[in-house]
Amino acid sequence: MGVRARGVARVALWAGIGALAVTATVTIATAQGEPAGPPAPSGFEEAVGQTVRDGFPGAVAYARRGADEWRTAAGVADRATGEKARPEQRFRIASNTKAFVSTVLLQLEGEGRLSLDDSVEKWLPGVVQGNGNDGKAITIRQLLNHTSGIHDPTTEASFFAPYLEDGDRDHVITPREVIARSVRHKPEFAPGTGWSYSNTNYLLAGLVIEAVTHRSAPAEIDRRILAPLGLKDTSFPVTDPEVHGSHLHGYDLKGRDMTRFSPSYDWTAGAMISTVDDLARFERALFGGKLLRPGQQRELKTPVEFPDAPAYGLGVQRMEVPCATGEGKQADPLTAWETDGAGPGYTSVSLTTADGRRQLVLAATVYDLAAELKGETPVPRSEGLPKARTAVLCD
């Protein structure tokens, strides 16, 4: 989803501004027959359980400190059947997809097949033009760090009318149609002069991958990332509206099941499906320098610098995690790299400390797109995520 979706969801999850009471069931998962190992970080399981007590039907999480890993789940995977949520279940990762896309483009730059300073026009002639939009003035880098100024039509209620008003969850809107709608609008600003989160940037980035490689963007992500890392539970549907295999169901704030939803419009901006384990493995490899050459690793982690803009790099964001000392006093903030996703039915976040020693991946099963489009908070208010973040990442 776009900047409003990401921003609103993150504020609501992290700020902890209210609660709804339901029953939570939490389990720490270990392989059958294996010893439990070291205890989970204090407060981790309780924090994940709190997301369910605060109104999310289900939540799953992965935590790592060094070589020690923990997985936990709370609530239900399916409200209709009462099936319990399990840590290995799949969910739509939404904009976490962007980190996979930026990784492929950075790999292509490292191979000398493109430059991040190439214009969009070079690879996609005539695609971005009209109404003040000029692909010659926009670089691939500006797509990846959201400084292109290209309008995002997925922030408009009319865009989702076929899904939310007409009830056609299988409706297909192609990436090129989204781009065409984008350039019917004037740019938000001249390229490179501001920051605004736009899913259209990453649809264009996906088309650049295809123009350079002559393969589909999902195929390149599979060949370069999923297969080498063994991410067997991660997939990239293009038009299939179902989530296959064992999965969490996603809901809106009224409890309506939003699991079935065409990913067509989201494509390389947010169509992927994964698990907390697979996301953790990908980001461990990405931030650990195993997927990119040193020069491209530096580019990945070079954030934009604009007033009121987040420290957004290339598909990833740097953030400062507040921690407290044992005496309850504030300690120095902890630097972490973050990706997140918010789309119909699902909200997720992945955090990796700058030293790579600690990770948290958490997914919860509410995101109300209709509410977000009205400017309303699209998720239950909960302190669960910030508590989980503190429990896992801080000492």
Coordinates of C-alpha atoms in Angstrom, one line a residue:
M1 CA 0.0 0.0 0.0
G2 CA 1.0 3.6 -0.3
V3 CA 2.4 6.1 2.2
R4 CA -0.8 6.8 4.0
A5 CA -1.4 3.1 4.5
R6 CA 2.1 2.4 5.8
G7 CA 2.1 5.5 8.0
V8 CA -1.3 5.0 9.6
A9 CA -0.8 1.3 10.1
R10 CA 2.6 1.8 11.8
V11 CA 1.4 4.5 14.1
A12 CA -1.6 2.5 15.2
L13 CA 0.4 -0.7 15.8
W14 CA 3.4 1.0 17.5
A15 CA 1.8 3.7 19.5
G16 CA -0.6 1.6 21.5
I17 CA -3.6 3.8 21.8
G18 CA -6.4 1.5 23.0
A19 CA -7.5 -2.1 23.2
L20 CA -10.3 -4.5 22.6
A21 CA -10.6 -7.6 24.8
V22 CA -10.5 -11.1 23.3
T23 CA -8.9 -14.3 24.4
A24 CA -5.4 -15.1 23.2
T25 CA -3.6 -18.4 23.0
V26 CA 0.2 -18.3 22.6
T27 CA 2.5 -21.2 21.8
I28 CA 6.2 -21.3 21.4
A29 CA 7.1 -23.6 18.6
T30 CA 9.9 -26.1 18.6
A31 CA 10.6 -29.0 16.3
Q32 CA 9.1 -32.3 17.6
G33 CA 11.5 -34.2 19.8
E34 CA 14.0 -31.3 20.1
P35 CA 14.8 -29.6 23.4
A36 CA 13.2 -26.3 23.9
G37 CA 16.5 -24.5 24.0
P38 CA 17.0 -21.1 25.8
P39 CA 13.9 -19.3 26.9
A40 CA 12.4 -16.7 24.6
P41 CA 13.2 -13.1 25.4
S42 CA 11.2 -11.9 28.3
G43 CA 7.9 -10.4 27.2
F44 CA 8.1 -11.6 23.6
E45 CA 5.3 -14.2 23.8
E46 CA 3.1 -11.9 25.9
A47 CA 3.5 -9.0 23.5
V48 CA 2.4 -11.2 20.5
G49 CA -0.5 -12.4 22.6
Q50 CA -1.4 -8.8 23.3
T51 CA -2.0 -8.0 19.6
V52 CA -4.8 -10.6 19.7
R53 CA -6.2 -9.3 23.0
D54 CA -6.2 -5.9 21.4
G55 CA -8.4 -7.0 18.4
F56 CA -6.3 -8.9 15.8
P57 CA -7.8 -12.4 15.2
G58 CA -4.3 -13.9 14.8
A59 CA -0.6 -13.0 15.0
V60 CA 2.6 -14.9 14.3
A61 CA 6.2 -13.9 15.0
Y62 CA 9.8 -14.9 14.6
A63 CA 12.6 -13.7 16.9
R64 CA 16.3 -14.2 16.7
R65 CA 19.2 -13.3 19.0
G66 CA 22.5 -14.5 17.5
A67 CA 22.1 -18.2 16.8
D68 CA 19.0 -18.6 19.0
E69 CA 15.6 -18.5 17.3
W70 CA 12.0 -18.5 18.6
R71 CA 8.6 -18.7 16.9
T72 CA 5.3 -17.9 18.5
A73 CA 1.6 -17.6 17.5
A74 CA -1.5 -16.2 19.1
G75 CA -5.2 -16.4 18.3
V76 CA -6.8 -18.1 15.3
A77 CA -5.8 -18.6 11.7
D78 CA -9.4 -18.8 10.6
R79 CA -12.3 -17.2 12.5
A80 CA -14.9 -19.4 10.7
T81 CA -13.3 -22.7 11.8
G82 CA -11.5 -21.7 14.9
E83 CA -8.2 -23.2 13.6
K84 CA -5.4 -21.9 15.7
A85 CA -2.7 -19.7 14.2
R86 CA 0.7 -21.4 13.7
P87 CA 4.1 -19.7 13.1
E88 CA 4.7 -21.5 9.8
Q89 CA 1.5 -20.3 8.2
R90 CA 1.6 -18.0 5.1
F91 CA 0.3 -14.5 4.7
R92 CA 0.4 -11.7 2.2
I93 CA 3.5 -9.6 2.9
A94 CA 2.4 -6.6 0.9
S95 CA 5.1 -3.9 0.7
N96 CA 7.8 -6.2 2.1
T97 CA 7.9 -7.2 -1.5
K98 CA 9.7 -4.0 -2.4
A99 CA 12.9 -5.2 -0.7
F100 CA 13.0 -8.2 -3.0
V101 CA 12.6 -6.0 -6.1
S102 CA 15.2 -3.5 -5.1
T103 CA 17.6 -6.4 -4.4
V104 CA 17.2 -7.7 -7.9
L105 CA 17.9 -4.3 -9.4
L106 CA 20.9 -3.8 -7.2
Q107 CA 22.2 -7.2 -8.3
L108 CA 21.8 -6.1 -11.9
E109 CA 23.7 -3.0 -11.3
G110 CA 26.5 -5.0 -9.6
E111 CA 26.6 -7.1 -12.8
G112 CA 27.0 -4.0 -14.9
R113 CA 23.7 -4.5 -16.7
L114 CA 22.2 -1.2 -15.6
S115 CA 23.0 1.8 -13.5
L116 CA 20.7 3.2 -10.8
D117 CA 21.3 6.5 -12.5
D118 CA 19.8 5.3 -15.8
S119 CA 16.6 7.1 -16.7
V120 CA 13.3 5.3 -16.7
E121 CA 13.0 6.4 -20.3
K122 CA 16.1 4.4 -21.3
W123 CA 14.5 1.1 -20.3
L124 CA 10.8 1.9 -20.6
P125 CA 10.6 4.4 -23.6
G126 CA 7.3 6.3 -23.7
V127 CA 5.9 4.7 -20.6
V128 CA 6.2 7.7 -18.3
Q129 CA 5.1 10.8 -20.1
G130 CA 2.3 13.4 -20.3
N131 CA 0.8 15.8 -17.7
G132 CA 4.2 16.9 -16.7
N133 CA 5.5 13.4 -16.2
D134 CA 8.9 12.8 -17.9
G135 CA 10.6 9.5 -17.8
K136 CA 13.8 11.1 -19.0
A137 CA 14.1 13.1 -15.8
I138 CA 13.4 10.1 -13.4
T139 CA 16.1 7.6 -12.5
I140 CA 15.8 4.1 -11.3
R141 CA 17.3 5.2 -8.0
Q142 CA 14.4 7.7 -7.6
L143 CA 11.9 4.9 -8.2
L144 CA 13.5 2.8 -5.5
N145 CA 13.7 5.6 -2.9
H146 CA 10.4 7.2 -3.7
T147 CA 11.8 10.5 -4.9
S148 CA 10.3 10.3 -8.4
G149 CA 7.2 12.4 -7.6
I150 CA 5.0 10.0 -9.6
H151 CA 1.4 9.9 -8.4
D152 CA 0.0 6.8 -6.7
P153 CA -3.6 6.0 -7.7
T154 CA -3.9 3.3 -5.1
T155 CA -4.5 6.1 -2.5
E156 CA -7.9 6.8 -4.2
A157 CA -11.1 5.1 -3.2
S158 CA -12.3 4.9 -6.8
F159 CA -9.3 2.7 -7.6
F160 CA -10.6 -0.1 -5.3
A161 CA -14.3 0.3 -6.2
P162 CA -14.4 -3.0 -8.2
Y163 CA -13.1 -4.9 -5.1
L164 CA -14.8 -3.1 -2.2
E165 CA -18.0 -1.6 -3.7
D166 CA -18.8 -4.2 -6.5
G167 CA -17.5 -7.1 -4.5
D168 CA -15.4 -8.6 -7.3
R169 CA -12.3 -9.7 -5.4
D170 CA -11.0 -11.4 -8.5
H171 CA -10.9 -8.2 -10.5
V172 CA -7.7 -7.7 -12.5
I173 CA -5.9 -4.3 -12.8
T174 CA -2.7 -4.8 -14.6
P175 CA 0.5 -3.0 -13.6
R176 CA 0.6 -1.1 -16.9
E177 CA -3.0 0.1 -16.2
V178 CA -1.9 1.4 -12.8
I179 CA 1.0 3.2 -14.4
A180 CA -1.3 4.7 -17.0
R181 CA -3.6 6.0 -14.3
S182 CA -0.6 7.5 -12.5
V183 CA 0.6 9.6 -15.4
R184 CA -2.9 11.0 -16.0
H185 CA -2.1 13.0 -12.9
K186 CA 0.6 15.7 -12.6
P187 CA 3.6 14.7 -10.6
E188 CA 3.6 15.4 -6.8
F189 CA 6.9 17.3 -7.3
A190 CA 9.8 17.5 -9.7
P191 CA 12.0 14.3 -9.6
G192 CA 14.5 14.4 -6.8
T193 CA 13.1 17.4 -5.0
G194 CA 10.9 15.6 -2.4
W195 CA 9.8 12.3 -1.0
S196 CA 6.4 10.6 -1.4
Y197 CA 5.7 6.9 -1.1
S198 CA 4.2 5.6 -4.4
N199 CA 3.5 2.0 -5.3
T200 CA 3.8 3.1 -9.0
N201 CA 7.5 3.5 -8.5
Y202 CA 7.9 -0.2 -7.8
L203 CA 5.6 -1.3 -10.7
L204 CA 7.9 0.7 -13.0
A205 CA 10.9 -1.0 -11.2
G206 CA 9.4 -4.4 -12.0
L207 CA 9.1 -3.4 -15.7
V208 CA 12.7 -2.3 -15.7
I209 CA 13.7 -5.8 -14.4
E210 CA 11.9 -7.3 -17.3
A211 CA 13.3 -5.0 -19.8
V212 CA 16.9 -5.7 -18.7
T213 CA 16.6 -9.5 -18.2
H214 CA 14.0 -10.4 -20.7
R215 CA 12.4 -12.6 -18.0
S216 CA 9.4 -11.9 -15.8
A217 CA 10.1 -10.0 -12.6
P218 CA 8.6 -12.9 -10.5
A219 CA 10.8 -15.4 -12.3
E220 CA 13.9 -13.2 -11.6
I221 CA 13.0 -12.9 -7.9
D222 CA 12.7 -16.7 -7.8
R223 CA 15.9 -17.4 -9.6
R224 CA 18.0 -14.8 -7.8
I225 CA 16.6 -14.9 -4.2
L226 CA 13.9 -17.5 -3.5
A227 CA 15.6 -20.6 -4.9
P228 CA 19.2 -19.8 -3.7
L229 CA 17.9 -19.1 -0.1
G230 CA 15.5 -22.0 -0.1
L231 CA 12.5 -19.8 0.6
K232 CA 10.1 -22.7 -0.2
D233 CA 7.1 -21.0 1.4
T234 CA 7.4 -17.8 -0.5
S235 CA 5.5 -17.2 -3.7
F236 CA 4.7 -14.4 -6.1
P237 CA 1.1 -14.6 -7.5
V238 CA 0.3 -12.3 -10.4
T239 CA -3.5 -12.6 -10.7
D240 CA -4.4 -15.6 -8.5
P241 CA -6.6 -14.2 -5.7
E242 CA -6.2 -17.2 -3.4
V243 CA -3.6 -17.8 -0.7
H244 CA -2.7 -21.5 -1.1
G245 CA -1.5 -24.0 1.4
S246 CA -1.6 -23.5 5.2
H247 CA -2.2 -19.8 5.8
L248 CA -3.6 -17.1 8.0
H249 CA -6.9 -15.5 7.0
G250 CA -6.9 -11.7 6.9
Y251 CA -9.8 -9.5 8.0
D252 CA -11.1 -6.0 8.0
L253 CA -12.2 -4.2 11.2
K254 CA -15.7 -5.5 10.9
G255 CA -14.4 -9.1 10.8
R256 CA -15.1 -9.7 7.1
D257 CA -12.6 -12.2 5.6
M258 CA -10.4 -10.3 3.1
T259 CA -8.1 -13.3 2.3
R260 CA -9.3 -13.7 -1.3
F261 CA -8.1 -10.6 -3.1
S262 CA -6.5 -10.1 -6.5
P263 CA -2.8 -9.2 -6.2
S264 CA -2.7 -8.0 -9.8
Y265 CA -2.6 -4.3 -9.1
D266 CA 0.2 -4.7 -6.5
W267 CA 2.6 -6.9 -8.5
T268 CA 6.2 -5.8 -7.7
A269 CA 4.9 -3.2 -5.3
G270 CA 3.4 -5.8 -2.9
A271 CA 2.0 -9.1 -4.3
M272 CA 4.2 -11.6 -2.6
I273 CA 3.1 -14.2 0.0
S274 CA 5.5 -15.6 2.6
T275 CA 6.0 -16.7 6.2
V276 CA 7.8 -15.1 9.1
D277 CA 10.6 -17.7 8.8
D278 CA 11.2 -17.0 5.1
L279 CA 11.1 -13.3 5.6
A280 CA 13.6 -13.5 8.4
R281 CA 15.9 -15.7 6.2
F282 CA 15.7 -13.2 3.3
E283 CA 16.4 -10.2 5.4
R284 CA 19.2 -12.0 7.3
A285 CA 20.9 -12.6 4.0
L286 CA 20.1 -9.1 2.6
F287 CA 21.4 -7.1 5.6
G288 CA 24.2 -9.6 6.2
G289 CA 25.7 -8.7 2.8
K290 CA 25.1 -12.1 1.2
L291 CA 22.9 -11.0 -1.7
L292 CA 24.7 -7.8 -2.8
R293 CA 28.2 -6.6 -3.7
P294 CA 29.7 -4.0 -1.2
G295 CA 29.0 -1.1 -3.5
Q296 CA 25.3 -2.0 -3.9
Q297 CA 25.0 -2.8 -0.2
R298 CA 26.0 0.8 0.5
E299 CA 23.4 2.0 -1.9
L300 CA 20.7 -0.2 -0.3
K301 CA 21.4 1.5 3.0
T302 CA 21.8 5.1 1.9
P303 CA 18.6 6.9 2.9
V304 CA 17.0 10.0 1.5
E305 CA 17.4 13.2 3.4
F306 CA 14.3 15.4 3.2
P307 CA 12.4 17.2 6.0
D308 CA 9.6 15.0 7.4
A309 CA 10.7 12.1 5.2
P310 CA 11.6 8.7 6.8
A311 CA 15.2 7.5 6.5
Y312 CA 14.2 5.4 3.4
G313 CA 17.0 3.7 1.5
L314 CA 16.2 1.4 -1.5
G315 CA 13.2 -0.6 -0.5
V316 CA 14.3 -0.6 3.2
Q317 CA 14.1 1.9 6.0
R318 CA 16.4 2.8 8.8
M319 CA 14.9 3.5 12.2
E320 CA 15.9 4.2 15.7
V321 CA 14.4 1.8 18.3
P322 CA 13.9 3.3 21.7
C323 CA 15.2 1.1 24.5
A324 CA 15.3 1.5 28.3
T325 CA 17.9 0.6 30.9
G326 CA 17.3 -1.8 33.7
E327 CA 16.4 1.2 35.9
G328 CA 13.6 2.2 33.5
K329 CA 15.6 5.1 32.0
Q330 CA 15.9 5.7 28.3
A331 CA 19.0 4.2 26.8
D332 CA 20.6 5.3 23.5
P333 CA 18.3 4.4 20.6
L334 CA 19.2 1.2 18.7
T335 CA 19.6 1.4 15.0
A336 CA 17.6 -1.2 13.0
W337 CA 16.6 -1.8 9.3
E338 CA 13.0 -2.3 8.6
T339 CA 10.6 -3.4 6.0
D340 CA 6.8 -3.6 6.4
G341 CA 3.6 -4.3 4.6
A342 CA 0.0 -3.3 4.9
G343 CA -2.7 -4.5 2.5
P344 CA -6.2 -6.1 2.6
G345 CA -6.4 -8.2 5.7
Y346 CA -2.8 -8.3 6.8
T347 CA -0.2 -6.1 8.5
S348 CA 3.4 -7.1 9.0
V349 CA 6.8 -5.7 10.0
S350 CA 10.4 -7.0 9.9
L351 CA 13.2 -5.5 11.9
T352 CA 16.9 -6.4 11.9
T353 CA 19.4 -4.6 14.1
A354 CA 22.3 -2.8 12.4
D355 CA 24.8 -5.4 13.6
G356 CA 22.6 -8.2 12.3
R357 CA 22.5 -9.9 15.6
R358 CA 18.8 -9.6 16.4
Q359 CA 15.6 -9.9 14.3
L360 CA 11.9 -9.6 14.8
V361 CA 9.3 -10.5 12.1
L362 CA 5.6 -10.1 13.1
A363 CA 2.4 -10.4 11.1
A364 CA -1.1 -9.7 12.3
T365 CA -4.4 -10.4 10.5
V366 CA -6.2 -7.1 10.2
Y367 CA -5.9 -4.3 7.7
D368 CA -9.0 -2.5 6.7
L369 CA -8.4 -1.0 3.3
A370 CA -11.8 0.8 3.1
A371 CA -11.1 2.5 6.5
E372 CA -7.7 3.6 5.3
L373 CA -9.1 5.1 2.1
K374 CA -11.4 7.2 4.3
G375 CA -8.5 8.4 6.3
E376 CA -9.4 6.3 9.3
T377 CA -7.2 4.0 11.4
P378 CA -7.2 0.6 9.5
V379 CA -6.0 -1.6 12.3
P380 CA -6.9 -2.3 16.0
R381 CA -5.0 -0.1 18.4
S382 CA -2.4 -2.2 20.2
E383 CA 0.9 -1.9 22.2
G384 CA 1.8 -5.5 21.1
L385 CA 4.2 -4.6 18.3
P386 CA 6.3 -2.0 20.2
K387 CA 6.4 -4.4 23.2
A388 CA 7.6 -7.2 21.0
R389 CA 10.2 -5.0 19.4
T390 CA 11.6 -3.9 22.7
A391 CA 11.6 -7.5 24.1
V392 CA 13.5 -8.9 21.1
L393 CA 15.8 -6.1 20.0
C394 CA 16.7 -4.3 23.3
D395 CA 18.8 -5.8 26.1

